[in-house]
Amino acid sequence: MTEISTLNTEGIEQIPIYDFSERAYLEYSMYVILDRALPHIGDGLKPVQRRIVYAMSELGLGSTAKFKKSARTVGDVLGKFHPHGDTACYEAMVLMAQPFSYRYTLINGQGNWGAPDDPKSFAAMRYTESKLTAYANILLDELKQGTVEWKANFDGTLQEPTVLPAQLPNILLNGAAGIAVGMTTDIPSHNLREVVNACIYLLKKPNATLEELFQFIKGPDFPTEAEIISSPSEILEAYRKGTGSLRMRAVFQQENGDIVITALPHQVSGSKILEQIAAQIHAKKLPMVADLRDESDHESPTRLVIVPRSNRVNVEQLMKHLFATTDLERTYRINLNVIGLDGRPQVKNLTAMLQEWLTFRTGIVQKRLQYRLEKVKERLHLLEGLMIAFLNLDAVIRIIRNEDYPKKVIQKTFNLSDFQTEAILELRLRQLAKLEEHKIKEEQDNLSKERNQLENTLGSESNIKTLIRKELEKIAKNYGDDRRSPVVKRETATALTESELLPTEWVTIILSKKGWIRSAKGYDIDEQKLNFKTGDELKAVSTGRSNQQVAILDSRGRSYSLSIRSLPSARGHGEPLTGRLASPPAVSFEWIAAGDPDESVVLASNLGYGFICQFGDLFSKNRNGKTVLVFPDSAKPMPIQILNDVKTDSLVAISNEGRMLIFQVSQLPVLARGKGNKIIQIFPEKGEFLSMIAVLPVNHNLILHSGMKNLTLRPDNLAGYISDRGRRGQKLPKGYRQPDRLEIKEINLLL
């Protein structure tokens, strides 16, 4: 960016608005990224969190101290280190105290600090009390041992640490979440023992692969007992890239027929879950659930009870539906974006994060040892001067009593440093006892051993690694715990369809001549009692199940489909199909049929051609439908015939000339759409056409109804009409050559 500034006549600097805006936004962006939203890889804390922990330590609010009002801590943080809003500061403090938000809490709260159902229901800071937890010691114990750099606070009156000397990779243990300018971070929490074991392995084998580390870190570990159901390969890939996602699912069990949810995904509210399930019940989308209860209490923080309507309810299927439609299963983002040791934000994979933290920890340990070594050397230097004074006590006393400037004389006489001489002059009379000389010699011996040990450790990389390993093992023993969030392989949850959710019942679909459709419960509807609009009458009737689709065939051979559940009730006249389907005014809706998609049906035209297709081939989501049966404009479609068994069923075809042909339906071709093959031989030019068709299963009688008369043709009477497809057929008996309707009735084999 090139910035051009000039001075006006009044000596005021002038900058182009473009340059000023760009610079201001970049400065703001860097501030938000580095000083507000993203954690540091060293201690895993954002600036406000670091300042809260440090301020509490300065107030003496250690784990063994008495509780103090939270308002005092917030006041110290704002007044000394963090000049921002008290609400935001207190919320950051609350988050570190909530055991359901932080895997390893840094603050021990007393009072109302929120609940899993409503994390922001905490009391005001004037009502709550707090102090640091024992776990916070891993961030503070080495703070004043020369381990970290310090910087001036906002007004330059105090010093604050730039980072805390964490003894554990807190960045992974407690995780972090934040939104900066142009970047975010979502680091899940992990188990302390697992992370420590991975660090120890990485110390032994610096070039370890991610797959090797994955033996120790199985995945994130949230402060909830809900299951992580992402596959190991998905978790491994997220760790490899530094970005990804994982899924958590609630844990449930069955008690006396009820479903009891005992653990919810991280940061999911039980009250919200109940609201989501209740909304589905209210919308009549969960007919298999009779009741909901929240039995959560102090002993059982999560206990949500779902009462099935009966013991026939498939619990596994119900829970899969709830997992798919509520927050009982939730997806979490993984974005390992942190501020590294170079001061720059970067998305790192798991291996890089552990390696960089070990580099940070190694630097902390080296600084701590070096700081202690310097203190030991300084003390040894002082003790050396004191020992000289004790060995020459009379001479020292004489110089002090007789010389005007004893310091210079003592320093010159015994070749001492200014520091040593000052220590001799500040000796008290009681320290001149003979016993003090023995104490000095003993302290010299102990410090000399410690100095040699420190120099030996600092001079060897392997010794430093061994020290870090032992310290990690000790801390893991003190603070480690078992995994809470088990990694479990589960099937993918799928929501139940509307037809699966709602009860299934028999219905009758009624189509009027003018294209009005409706449905009535049951399959024994008396057609004579149906009412129609003036000038309208019955066109077609079909029975089916309420969870099925109804196929509608128009006069052009186009097929449409509607859900039976969506049809209006038969208490009225129904609805016109033209309101739901797009068809020209001259086109009429001829036939309807209900069935399952995998059922087979016969489609035919009155020209005597037809074919077999799947019932699903008649379904169409398009309002314009789709062409399935092809025939000339002068022809008409025959009623849709549903087959029982393609291999054994026969097809009955009757022409207007009174000829009947029966043949195996398997002789027809199977098509998705088209004209089909010849069913019966007719001569359209002579006015002949196919007038009736019906499916005749095995062991069924064919009954011809003609006016008040009927003729029953048993299987042994049908032999003369049975032939191959496309034949002319045989004449029916007089009086039945133009039957009103055909009835297929099963033979009672027991009689």
XYZ file of C-alpha atoms in Angstrom:
751
model
C 0.000 0.000 0.000
C 1.409 3.354 -1.025
C 0.399 6.176 1.280
C 0.684 9.768 0.151
C 0.282 12.433 2.821
C 0.583 16.170 2.608
C 0.386 19.097 5.012
C -2.210 21.791 4.497
C -1.737 25.471 5.261
C -2.569 24.876 8.921
C 0.052 22.158 9.264
C -2.473 19.342 9.463
C -1.543 16.097 7.736
C -3.903 15.096 4.951
C -4.279 11.496 3.691
C -6.517 10.260 0.851
C -9.691 8.658 2.234
C -8.953 5.426 0.328
C -5.521 5.031 1.965
C -6.827 6.015 5.386
C -9.750 3.572 5.206
C -7.528 0.723 4.038
C -5.004 1.318 6.785
C -7.663 1.682 9.475
C -9.424 -1.521 8.426
C -6.188 -3.500 8.277
C -5.210 -2.279 11.738
C -8.637 -3.175 13.080
C -8.459 -6.603 11.427
C -5.076 -7.383 12.935
C -6.285 -6.228 16.340
C -9.344 -8.478 16.237
C -7.318 -11.455 14.994
C -4.362 -11.149 17.357
C -5.818 -9.430 20.423
C -9.384 -10.638 20.672
C -10.721 -13.643 18.757
C -7.975 -16.236 18.234
C -6.149 -18.206 20.938
C -2.384 -18.549 21.239
C -0.972 -22.017 20.717
C 1.153 -21.705 23.865
C -1.540 -21.396 26.535
C -4.642 -21.839 24.384
C -6.161 -18.609 25.701
C -7.508 -15.457 24.134
C -6.259 -12.150 25.595
C -9.344 -11.601 27.772
C -9.131 -15.124 29.192
C -5.413 -14.748 29.862
C -5.978 -11.445 31.637
C -8.764 -12.875 33.783
C -6.609 -15.792 34.933
C -3.600 -13.554 35.572
C -5.644 -10.919 37.419
C -7.177 -13.589 39.670
C -3.728 -14.944 40.494
C -2.569 -11.434 41.366
C -5.605 -11.059 43.651
C -4.540 -14.208 45.481
C -7.560 -16.188 44.270
C -5.761 -19.506 44.005
C -7.456 -22.880 44.319
C -6.870 -22.968 48.086
C -7.963 -19.370 48.730
C -11.383 -18.171 49.826
C -13.977 -17.187 47.249
C -14.313 -13.510 46.370
C -16.994 -11.613 44.509
C -16.699 -11.935 40.735
C -17.306 -8.202 40.397
C -13.962 -7.588 42.073
C -12.148 -9.757 39.550
C -13.919 -8.124 36.612
C -13.102 -4.686 38.016
C -9.424 -5.554 38.294
C -9.332 -6.982 34.774
C -11.005 -3.918 33.255
C -9.136 -1.376 35.320
C -5.668 -2.839 34.886
C -5.477 -4.905 31.715
C -8.605 -5.080 29.544
C -10.413 -1.750 28.953
C -13.556 -3.217 27.409
C -17.147 -3.910 28.430
C -17.780 -5.583 31.760
C -20.534 -7.806 30.285
C -18.246 -9.375 27.689
C -15.505 -9.840 30.274
C -17.851 -11.490 32.762
C -19.283 -13.803 30.083
C -15.765 -14.937 29.206
C -15.202 -15.584 32.893
C -18.452 -17.552 33.193
C -17.519 -19.732 30.223
C -14.301 -20.805 31.936
C -16.301 -21.780 35.038
C -19.031 -23.863 33.388
C -18.205 -27.601 33.534
C -20.630 -28.220 30.651
C -18.791 -25.699 28.446
C -15.135 -26.252 29.417
C -13.631 -29.722 29.533
C -11.209 -28.640 32.262
C -12.537 -25.542 34.006
C -10.119 -22.771 34.967
C -12.454 -21.022 37.423
C -14.273 -22.464 40.415
C -17.591 -20.670 40.686
C -19.915 -20.355 43.652
C -23.499 -19.309 43.022
C -25.567 -19.423 39.844
C -23.183 -19.885 36.914
C -25.761 -21.062 34.374
C -27.143 -24.461 33.448
C -26.839 -26.777 30.434
C -30.428 -25.899 29.433
C -29.614 -22.187 29.419
C -25.877 -21.408 29.660
C -26.605 -17.665 29.824
C -28.920 -17.930 32.813
C -26.043 -17.103 35.186
C -26.484 -14.525 37.938
C -24.960 -11.055 37.789
C -21.329 -10.734 38.836
C -22.310 -8.918 42.051
C -24.021 -12.117 43.233
C -21.476 -14.772 42.276
C -18.119 -15.645 43.813
C -15.118 -17.278 42.244
C -11.533 -18.426 42.495
C -9.135 -20.376 40.294
C -9.252 -24.147 40.033
C -6.295 -26.428 40.711
C -6.052 -27.025 36.946
C -5.284 -23.304 36.459
C -1.988 -23.893 38.262
C -0.592 -25.536 35.126
C -0.830 -22.095 33.486
C 0.541 -20.042 36.381
C 3.076 -22.074 38.374
C 6.066 -21.063 36.233
C 4.924 -17.522 35.468
C 7.465 -15.656 37.603
C 10.429 -17.853 36.787
C 11.674 -15.937 33.759
C 9.713 -18.132 31.377
C 7.676 -15.616 29.357
C 7.925 -12.117 28.015
C 6.078 -9.251 29.619
C 4.540 -6.143 28.094
C 3.103 -2.901 29.383
C -0.630 -2.754 30.002
C -2.870 -0.302 28.108
C -1.808 2.735 30.167
C 1.808 1.706 30.693
C 1.582 1.542 34.478
C 1.719 -2.244 34.888
C 3.234 -5.273 33.223
C 1.260 -8.284 31.963
C 2.424 -11.576 30.429
C 2.175 -11.948 26.661
C 1.426 -15.642 27.134
C 1.124 -17.953 30.142
C 3.696 -20.760 30.571
C 1.288 -23.658 30.153
C 2.576 -27.029 31.274
C -0.042 -28.792 29.111
C -1.362 -28.123 25.574
C -4.438 -26.327 26.886
C -5.243 -25.273 23.303
C -6.380 -28.854 22.644
C -7.630 -29.745 26.109
C -10.225 -26.967 26.395
C -10.423 -25.988 22.747
C -11.544 -22.565 21.528
C -14.111 -20.872 19.338
C -13.965 -17.387 17.873
C -14.831 -15.200 14.916
C -12.243 -12.730 13.672
C -12.116 -10.660 10.487
C -12.028 -13.033 7.542
C -11.295 -16.105 9.667
C -12.744 -18.235 12.434
C -11.536 -20.890 14.819
C -13.357 -23.971 16.111
C -11.055 -26.171 18.157
C -12.822 -29.000 20.034
C -11.743 -30.107 23.493
C -9.727 -33.296 24.019
C -8.890 -35.734 26.775
C -5.874 -34.820 28.915
C -4.418 -38.310 29.187
C -4.735 -38.973 25.464
C -3.068 -35.674 24.505
C -0.259 -36.163 27.034
C 0.404 -39.679 25.749
C 0.597 -38.309 22.199
C 3.046 -35.595 23.321
C 5.238 -38.142 25.084
C 5.252 -40.328 21.975
C 6.153 -37.303 19.863
C 9.059 -36.520 22.220
C 10.406 -40.021 21.692
C 9.690 -40.027 17.956
C 9.676 -36.447 16.551
C 8.864 -37.655 13.017
C 5.799 -39.623 14.062
C 2.966 -39.726 11.525
C -0.579 -38.608 12.189
C -1.727 -42.235 12.032
C 0.678 -43.080 14.860
C -0.616 -40.191 16.996
C -4.178 -41.273 16.213
C -3.493 -44.393 18.281
C -3.509 -42.139 21.352
C -5.941 -39.351 20.424
C -9.082 -41.150 19.256
C -10.895 -37.893 18.629
C -12.235 -34.877 20.520
C -13.564 -35.359 24.042
C -16.376 -32.995 24.982
C -17.693 -32.333 28.510
C -20.684 -34.592 27.803
C -21.238 -38.326 27.589
C -22.945 -38.108 24.183
C -21.442 -40.301 21.469
C -19.140 -39.145 18.691
C -20.460 -41.092 15.703
C -18.143 -39.791 12.981
C -16.038 -42.563 11.501
C -12.341 -42.756 12.438
C -11.454 -41.961 8.820
C -13.502 -38.731 8.963
C -11.866 -37.653 12.228
C -8.410 -38.552 10.904
C -9.003 -36.524 7.739
C -10.115 -33.509 9.796
C -6.939 -33.791 11.888
C -4.867 -34.086 8.708
C -6.305 -30.965 7.070
C -6.945 -28.964 10.223
C -10.526 -28.467 9.053
C -13.548 -30.724 8.905
C -16.565 -31.711 10.931
C -17.808 -34.392 13.282
C -21.194 -35.566 14.485
C -22.411 -36.190 18.021
C -25.481 -38.149 18.992
C -27.463 -38.311 22.225
C -27.393 -41.452 24.349
C -30.672 -43.172 25.233
C -31.864 -46.302 26.954
C -35.186 -48.057 27.459
C -36.814 -48.246 30.881
C -40.167 -49.999 31.287
C -41.076 -49.268 27.683
C -40.114 -45.577 27.886
C -37.187 -44.003 26.042
C -34.856 -42.167 28.436
C -32.252 -39.779 27.002
C -29.329 -39.561 29.425
C -26.756 -37.506 27.515
C -27.063 -34.710 24.941
C -24.530 -33.421 22.400
C -22.234 -30.599 23.497
C -24.046 -27.289 24.159
C -27.457 -28.706 23.260
C -30.318 -27.659 25.511
C -32.713 -30.270 26.820
C -35.590 -27.779 26.790
C -34.934 -27.058 23.111
C -35.020 -30.781 22.339
C -38.391 -31.089 24.055
C -39.676 -28.082 22.092
C -38.557 -29.635 18.799
C -40.215 -32.976 19.578
C -43.360 -31.286 20.912
C -43.618 -29.229 17.710
C -43.631 -32.435 15.655
C -46.278 -33.957 17.920
C -48.410 -30.815 17.616
C -48.051 -30.954 13.825
C -49.209 -34.612 13.971
C -45.885 -35.803 12.586
C -45.124 -38.116 15.524
C -48.236 -40.226 16.092
C -46.172 -42.936 17.765
C -45.241 -40.632 20.716
C -47.788 -40.324 23.526
C -46.009 -38.070 26.024
C -42.814 -36.156 26.864
C -41.311 -35.504 30.289
C -38.266 -33.697 31.629
C -37.099 -35.555 34.734
C -33.697 -33.857 34.934
C -32.521 -33.020 38.449
C -29.337 -32.533 40.433
C -28.535 -36.242 40.487
C -29.457 -36.752 36.817
C -28.612 -33.505 34.971
C -29.991 -34.964 31.736
C -33.042 -37.194 31.838
C -35.570 -36.648 29.072
C -38.353 -39.240 28.851
C -40.196 -40.054 25.608
C -43.267 -42.259 26.069
C -44.181 -44.331 22.970
C -47.882 -44.773 22.214
C -47.611 -48.569 22.427
C -45.082 -51.353 22.815
C -45.388 -52.041 19.072
C -43.550 -48.828 18.230
C -40.144 -49.465 16.658
C -37.917 -47.568 19.108
C -34.789 -47.722 16.946
C -36.668 -46.339 13.946
C -38.282 -43.608 16.052
C -34.943 -42.502 17.505
C -33.304 -42.459 14.065
C -36.053 -40.102 12.955
C -35.504 -37.859 15.989
C -31.739 -37.892 15.433
C -32.311 -36.698 11.868
C -34.914 -34.030 12.675
C -33.813 -32.588 16.049
C -30.627 -31.539 17.806
C -30.330 -34.993 19.369
C -27.721 -35.393 16.640
C -25.566 -32.400 15.809
C -22.654 -31.587 13.544
C -19.657 -29.624 14.853
C -17.053 -27.829 12.794
C -13.344 -28.399 13.278
C -11.045 -25.528 12.332
C -7.644 -25.674 14.046
C -6.834 -21.998 13.479
C -4.427 -20.583 16.093
C -1.824 -17.887 16.554
C 1.485 -19.694 16.257
C 4.830 -19.022 17.871
C 5.644 -16.696 14.970
C 2.716 -14.479 15.946
C 0.716 -15.328 12.824
C -2.679 -17.031 12.578
C -2.650 -20.295 10.672
C -4.759 -23.442 10.282
C -2.571 -26.299 11.513
C -3.057 -30.040 11.460
C -2.940 -32.023 14.690
C 0.694 -33.108 14.286
C 1.850 -29.536 13.622
C -0.052 -28.267 16.669
C 1.509 -30.812 19.003
C 4.988 -30.281 17.574
C 4.712 -26.496 17.850
C 3.400 -26.714 21.400
C 6.303 -28.992 22.343
C 8.633 -26.382 20.860
C 6.911 -23.780 23.036
C 7.148 -26.019 26.087
C 10.802 -26.773 25.427
C 11.524 -23.038 25.298
C 9.632 -22.489 28.559
C 11.548 -25.261 30.321
C 14.897 -23.970 29.042
C 14.105 -20.432 30.226
C 12.957 -21.755 33.575
C 16.121 -23.780 34.042
C 18.315 -20.904 32.866
C 16.541 -18.513 35.217
C 17.065 -20.918 38.121
C 20.696 -21.481 37.132
C 21.370 -17.747 37.210
C 19.746 -17.483 40.636
C 21.822 -20.394 41.919
C 25.041 -18.886 40.558
C 24.159 -15.541 42.078
C 23.549 -17.162 45.455
C 26.787 -19.164 45.256
C 28.666 -15.966 44.467
C 27.143 -14.306 47.528
C 27.884 -17.306 49.757
C 31.493 -17.278 48.575
C 31.830 -13.707 49.792
C 30.167 -14.516 53.109
C 32.500 -17.456 53.641
C 35.509 -15.178 53.107
C 34.069 -12.810 55.694
C 33.615 -15.612 58.229
C 37.143 -16.869 57.679
C 38.477 -13.344 58.226
C 35.910 -12.147 60.703
C 38.288 -10.233 62.993
C 39.853 -8.350 60.109
C 36.464 -7.468 58.660
C 35.214 -6.176 62.035
C 38.369 -4.123 62.514
C 38.024 -2.518 59.083
C 34.390 -1.681 59.732
C 35.235 -0.080 63.089
C 38.314 1.848 62.036
C 37.870 2.825 58.385
C 35.818 5.766 57.169
C 34.912 3.927 53.961
C 34.912 0.263 54.994
C 33.180 -0.965 51.854
C 36.013 0.002 49.549
C 38.665 -1.308 51.938
C 36.940 -4.681 52.399
C 36.368 -4.992 48.679
C 40.010 -4.264 47.903
C 41.475 -6.263 50.762
C 39.626 -9.510 50.032
C 39.121 -9.007 46.268
C 35.318 -9.092 46.503
C 32.619 -7.831 44.173
C 30.368 -4.949 45.038
C 27.452 -7.374 45.488
C 29.433 -9.552 47.907
C 30.731 -6.600 49.885
C 27.241 -5.143 50.283
C 25.980 -8.493 51.606
C 28.808 -8.629 54.187
C 28.052 -5.137 55.442
C 24.368 -6.001 55.837
C 25.085 -9.024 58.059
C 23.422 -8.924 61.459
C 25.347 -9.638 64.644
C 23.318 -12.802 65.268
C 24.536 -14.175 61.932
C 28.157 -14.056 63.092
C 27.703 -17.205 65.151
C 29.889 -20.228 64.397
C 26.773 -22.193 63.379
C 26.152 -19.886 60.426
C 29.455 -20.935 58.882
C 28.264 -24.565 58.786
C 24.958 -23.497 57.258
C 26.794 -21.606 54.528
C 28.991 -24.592 53.710
C 25.970 -26.909 53.586
C 24.041 -24.509 51.338
C 27.065 -24.160 49.072
C 27.284 -27.909 48.636
C 23.557 -28.238 47.827
C 23.592 -25.333 45.380
C 26.733 -26.606 43.696
C 25.014 -29.931 43.073
C 21.936 -28.155 41.741
C 24.091 -25.974 39.484
C 25.831 -28.984 38.030
C 22.485 -30.718 37.492
C 20.994 -27.644 35.791
C 24.016 -27.211 33.527
C 23.923 -30.892 32.659
C 20.212 -30.690 31.772
C 20.570 -27.497 29.752
C 23.496 -28.908 27.868
C 21.627 -31.976 26.632
C 18.545 -32.001 24.411
C 17.688 -35.533 25.479
C 17.835 -34.531 29.145
C 15.391 -31.675 28.510
C 13.020 -34.049 26.705
C 13.264 -36.507 29.591
C 12.448 -33.711 32.051
C 9.451 -32.598 29.973
C 8.237 -36.173 29.720
C 8.446 -36.728 33.491
C 6.635 -33.472 34.169
C 3.889 -34.370 31.684
C 3.454 -37.795 33.263
C 3.177 -36.262 36.718
C 0.602 -33.694 35.625
C -1.410 -36.333 33.768
C -1.465 -38.418 36.933
C -2.745 -35.462 38.965
C -5.292 -33.992 36.545
C -6.045 -36.738 34.023
C -9.413 -38.447 33.776
C -11.235 -40.961 31.606
C -12.757 -40.110 28.242
C -16.322 -38.811 28.491
C -17.414 -38.777 24.842
C -17.113 -42.311 23.447
C -16.286 -42.709 19.764
C -18.882 -45.189 18.500
C -19.773 -46.444 15.046
C -23.465 -45.860 14.325
C -25.728 -46.087 11.297
C -26.685 -42.868 9.561
C -29.909 -41.404 10.916
C -32.714 -40.948 8.417
C -36.005 -39.155 8.898
C -39.182 -41.135 8.453
C -41.264 -40.251 5.434
C -44.746 -38.859 5.809
C -46.241 -42.201 4.853
C -44.162 -43.955 7.526
C -45.038 -41.441 10.220
C -48.790 -41.269 9.746
C -51.101 -44.229 10.379
C -52.036 -46.294 7.332
C -55.681 -47.047 6.630
C -57.872 -48.253 3.769
C -59.407 -45.506 1.660
C -61.613 -45.231 -1.388
C -60.775 -42.644 -4.048
C -63.697 -41.238 -6.017
C -63.353 -39.454 -9.374
C -66.319 -37.668 -10.907
C -67.038 -37.247 -14.590
C -66.155 -33.542 -14.413
C -62.778 -34.283 -12.799
C -63.537 -33.750 -9.089
C -61.596 -36.042 -6.746
C -61.988 -36.978 -3.086
C -61.236 -39.852 -0.702
C -63.278 -41.652 1.914
C -62.090 -43.854 4.773
C -62.726 -47.551 4.247
C -63.056 -49.769 1.171
C -66.739 -50.660 1.324
C -68.186 -47.318 0.276
C -71.734 -47.447 -1.099
C -71.420 -45.731 -4.459
C -75.177 -45.144 -4.602
C -75.007 -42.822 -1.574
C -72.324 -40.539 -3.003
C -73.408 -37.001 -3.738
C -72.165 -34.978 -6.695
C -72.564 -31.455 -7.935
C -75.505 -30.766 -10.212
C -74.832 -32.234 -13.612
C -71.934 -34.343 -12.373
C -71.759 -38.094 -11.741
C -69.406 -40.933 -10.823
C -66.587 -41.654 -13.270
C -64.196 -44.038 -11.515
C -63.525 -45.575 -8.099
C -60.368 -47.158 -6.692
C -59.371 -48.475 -3.278
C -55.946 -48.251 -1.701
C -53.943 -47.386 1.394
C -53.593 -43.868 2.746
C -49.795 -44.033 2.430
C -49.934 -44.732 -1.299
C -50.067 -42.596 -4.428
C -53.064 -42.420 -6.729
C -52.320 -42.540 -10.472
C -54.649 -40.607 -12.785
C -54.905 -41.389 -16.496
C -56.371 -38.783 -18.834
C -57.992 -39.147 -22.255
C -54.644 -38.497 -24.005
C -52.818 -41.346 -22.257
C -50.898 -39.014 -19.933
C -50.463 -40.048 -16.332
C -50.417 -37.920 -13.173
C -50.038 -38.800 -9.517
C -51.087 -37.360 -6.162
C -50.544 -38.406 -2.567
C -53.729 -39.986 -1.235
C -53.211 -38.179 2.080
C -53.434 -34.866 0.240
C -56.873 -35.602 -1.209
C -59.903 -33.834 0.272
C -62.447 -35.697 2.374
C -65.463 -37.399 0.802
C -67.783 -35.493 3.146
C -67.877 -32.783 0.506
C -67.693 -32.838 -3.247
C -63.879 -32.838 -3.259
C -61.635 -30.633 -5.357
C -61.255 -30.250 -9.136
C -58.123 -31.909 -10.464
C -57.577 -28.912 -12.719
C -56.576 -26.974 -9.608
C -53.705 -29.364 -8.960
C -52.844 -30.682 -12.403
C -52.211 -28.861 -15.657
C -54.328 -30.206 -18.528
C -56.102 -28.573 -21.482
C -59.862 -27.943 -21.076
C -60.709 -30.459 -23.813
C -58.887 -33.266 -21.973
C -60.809 -35.343 -19.454
C -59.518 -37.463 -16.586
C -60.604 -41.033 -17.291
C -59.259 -43.583 -14.795
C -57.638 -43.744 -11.359
C -55.796 -46.467 -9.447
C -53.870 -46.639 -6.167
C -50.912 -48.888 -5.499
C -47.266 -49.282 -4.590
C -44.494 -48.274 -7.017
C -43.214 -51.836 -7.436
C -46.599 -53.304 -8.368
C -47.223 -54.321 -11.992
C -50.149 -52.972 -14.001
C -51.619 -53.408 -17.484
C -52.220 -50.313 -19.620
C -54.348 -50.634 -22.760
C -56.310 -48.588 -25.270
C -59.713 -49.466 -26.744
C -57.924 -50.163 -30.060
C -56.871 -53.480 -28.500
C -53.184 -52.739 -27.764
C -51.489 -52.776 -24.353
C -48.423 -53.578 -22.239
C -47.242 -54.208 -18.710
C -45.445 -51.519 -16.679
C -44.536 -50.771 -13.101
C -47.052 -48.749 -11.136
C -44.230 -46.331 -10.313
C -43.941 -45.559 -14.044
C -47.297 -43.797 -13.745
C -46.088 -41.435 -11.015
C -45.064 -37.920 -11.976
C -44.124 -34.921 -9.839
C -44.786 -32.678 -12.832
C -48.162 -30.911 -12.879
C -48.233 -31.553 -16.604
C -47.942 -35.302 -16.078
C -46.154 -37.566 -18.545
C -47.142 -39.680 -21.534
C -47.274 -43.416 -20.770
C -49.878 -44.829 -23.176
C -49.631 -43.949 -26.864
C -52.697 -44.188 -29.155
C -54.426 -42.141 -31.886
C -56.683 -39.217 -30.997
C -59.750 -41.275 -31.912
C -58.993 -43.904 -29.260
C -59.460 -43.939 -25.482
C -57.550 -45.517 -22.582
C -58.919 -48.552 -20.796
C -59.082 -48.768 -16.974
C -55.745 -49.389 -15.210
C -55.502 -53.059 -14.205
C -53.321 -53.992 -11.223
C -51.754 -57.464 -11.434
C -51.415 -59.924 -8.575
C -48.749 -62.155 -10.155
C -47.351 -61.508 -13.633
C -46.400 -65.171 -14.032
C -49.828 -66.713 -13.293
C -52.451 -64.008 -13.917
C -54.579 -64.041 -17.054
C -56.071 -61.080 -18.901
C -59.739 -61.078 -19.935
C -60.497 -58.956 -23.032
C -64.041 -58.420 -24.395
C -64.855 -56.545 -27.610
C -68.034 -54.633 -28.336
C -68.945 -57.443 -30.724
C -69.319 -59.790 -27.733
C -66.114 -61.748 -28.314
C -64.010 -62.688 -25.282
C -60.345 -63.744 -25.236
C -58.392 -64.954 -22.194
C -54.572 -65.325 -22.316
C -51.572 -65.336 -19.988
C -50.729 -61.719 -19.145
C -47.023 -62.588 -19.322
C -47.424 -62.625 -23.120
C -47.601 -58.805 -23.052
C -44.330 -56.853 -23.228
C -42.955 -54.912 -20.248
C -42.509 -51.250 -21.175
C -42.192 -47.915 -19.393
C -44.295 -46.171 -22.027
C -45.585 -46.827 -25.565
C -48.390 -48.426 -27.583
C -47.831 -52.032 -26.603
C -48.733 -55.227 -28.448
C -52.075 -56.482 -29.769
C -54.324 -57.847 -27.060
C -57.293 -59.003 -29.169
C -57.988 -59.010 -32.895
C -60.557 -56.311 -33.748
C -61.409 -54.285 -36.820
C -61.683 -50.580 -35.916
C -62.663 -49.692 -39.497
C -65.803 -51.782 -38.954
C -66.556 -50.001 -35.690
C -65.103 -52.675 -33.435
C -63.239 -51.724 -30.241
C -62.093 -53.215 -26.959
C -64.867 -52.588 -24.443
C -63.683 -54.365 -21.249
C -60.544 -55.824 -19.723
C -59.974 -57.498 -16.373
C -57.251 -59.438 -14.570
C -58.204 -63.032 -13.732
C -55.968 -64.656 -11.088
C -55.683 -68.425 -10.644
C -58.595 -70.123 -8.818
C -61.018 -67.297 -9.517
C -64.419 -67.264 -11.207
C -65.410 -64.720 -13.837
C -68.938 -63.321 -13.355
C -70.615 -61.405 -16.175
C -73.328 -58.943 -15.122
C -75.860 -57.867 -17.715
C -78.793 -55.949 -16.341
C -80.449 -58.040 -13.639
C -78.836 -61.228 -14.908
C -75.375 -62.636 -14.215
C -73.388 -65.535 -15.599
C -70.682 -67.293 -13.582
C -67.891 -68.837 -15.625
C -65.739 -71.199 -13.593
C -62.198 -72.154 -14.669
C -63.494 -75.321 -16.374
C -66.041 -73.235 -18.348
C -63.373 -70.809 -19.570
C -61.308 -73.305 -21.589
C -62.990 -72.352 -24.867
C -62.063 -68.701 -24.444
C -58.398 -69.316 -23.556
C -55.953 -68.791 -26.416
C -52.884 -66.757 -27.317
C -52.587 -63.008 -27.290
C -53.884 -61.254 -30.432
C -56.483 -63.851 -31.386
C -60.089 -63.086 -32.315
C -61.674 -64.728 -29.275
C -64.948 -66.633 -28.926
C -68.488 -65.276 -28.901
C -70.119 -64.960 -25.482
C -73.563 -66.488 -24.883
C -76.520 -64.448 -26.029
C -77.666 -61.916 -23.486
C -74.103 -61.467 -22.150
C -72.309 -60.191 -25.245
C -72.374 -56.633 -23.955
C -72.030 -57.042 -20.173
C -72.452 -54.064 -17.831
C -69.528 -55.074 -15.634
C -67.160 -57.907 -14.822
C -66.695 -59.381 -11.348
C -63.729 -61.511 -10.317
C -64.486 -63.736 -7.331
C -62.172 -66.167 -5.573
C -63.227 -69.807 -5.485
C -63.808 -71.144 -1.979
C -61.643 -74.278 -2.118
C -62.978 -75.536 1.230
C -66.465 -76.085 -0.164
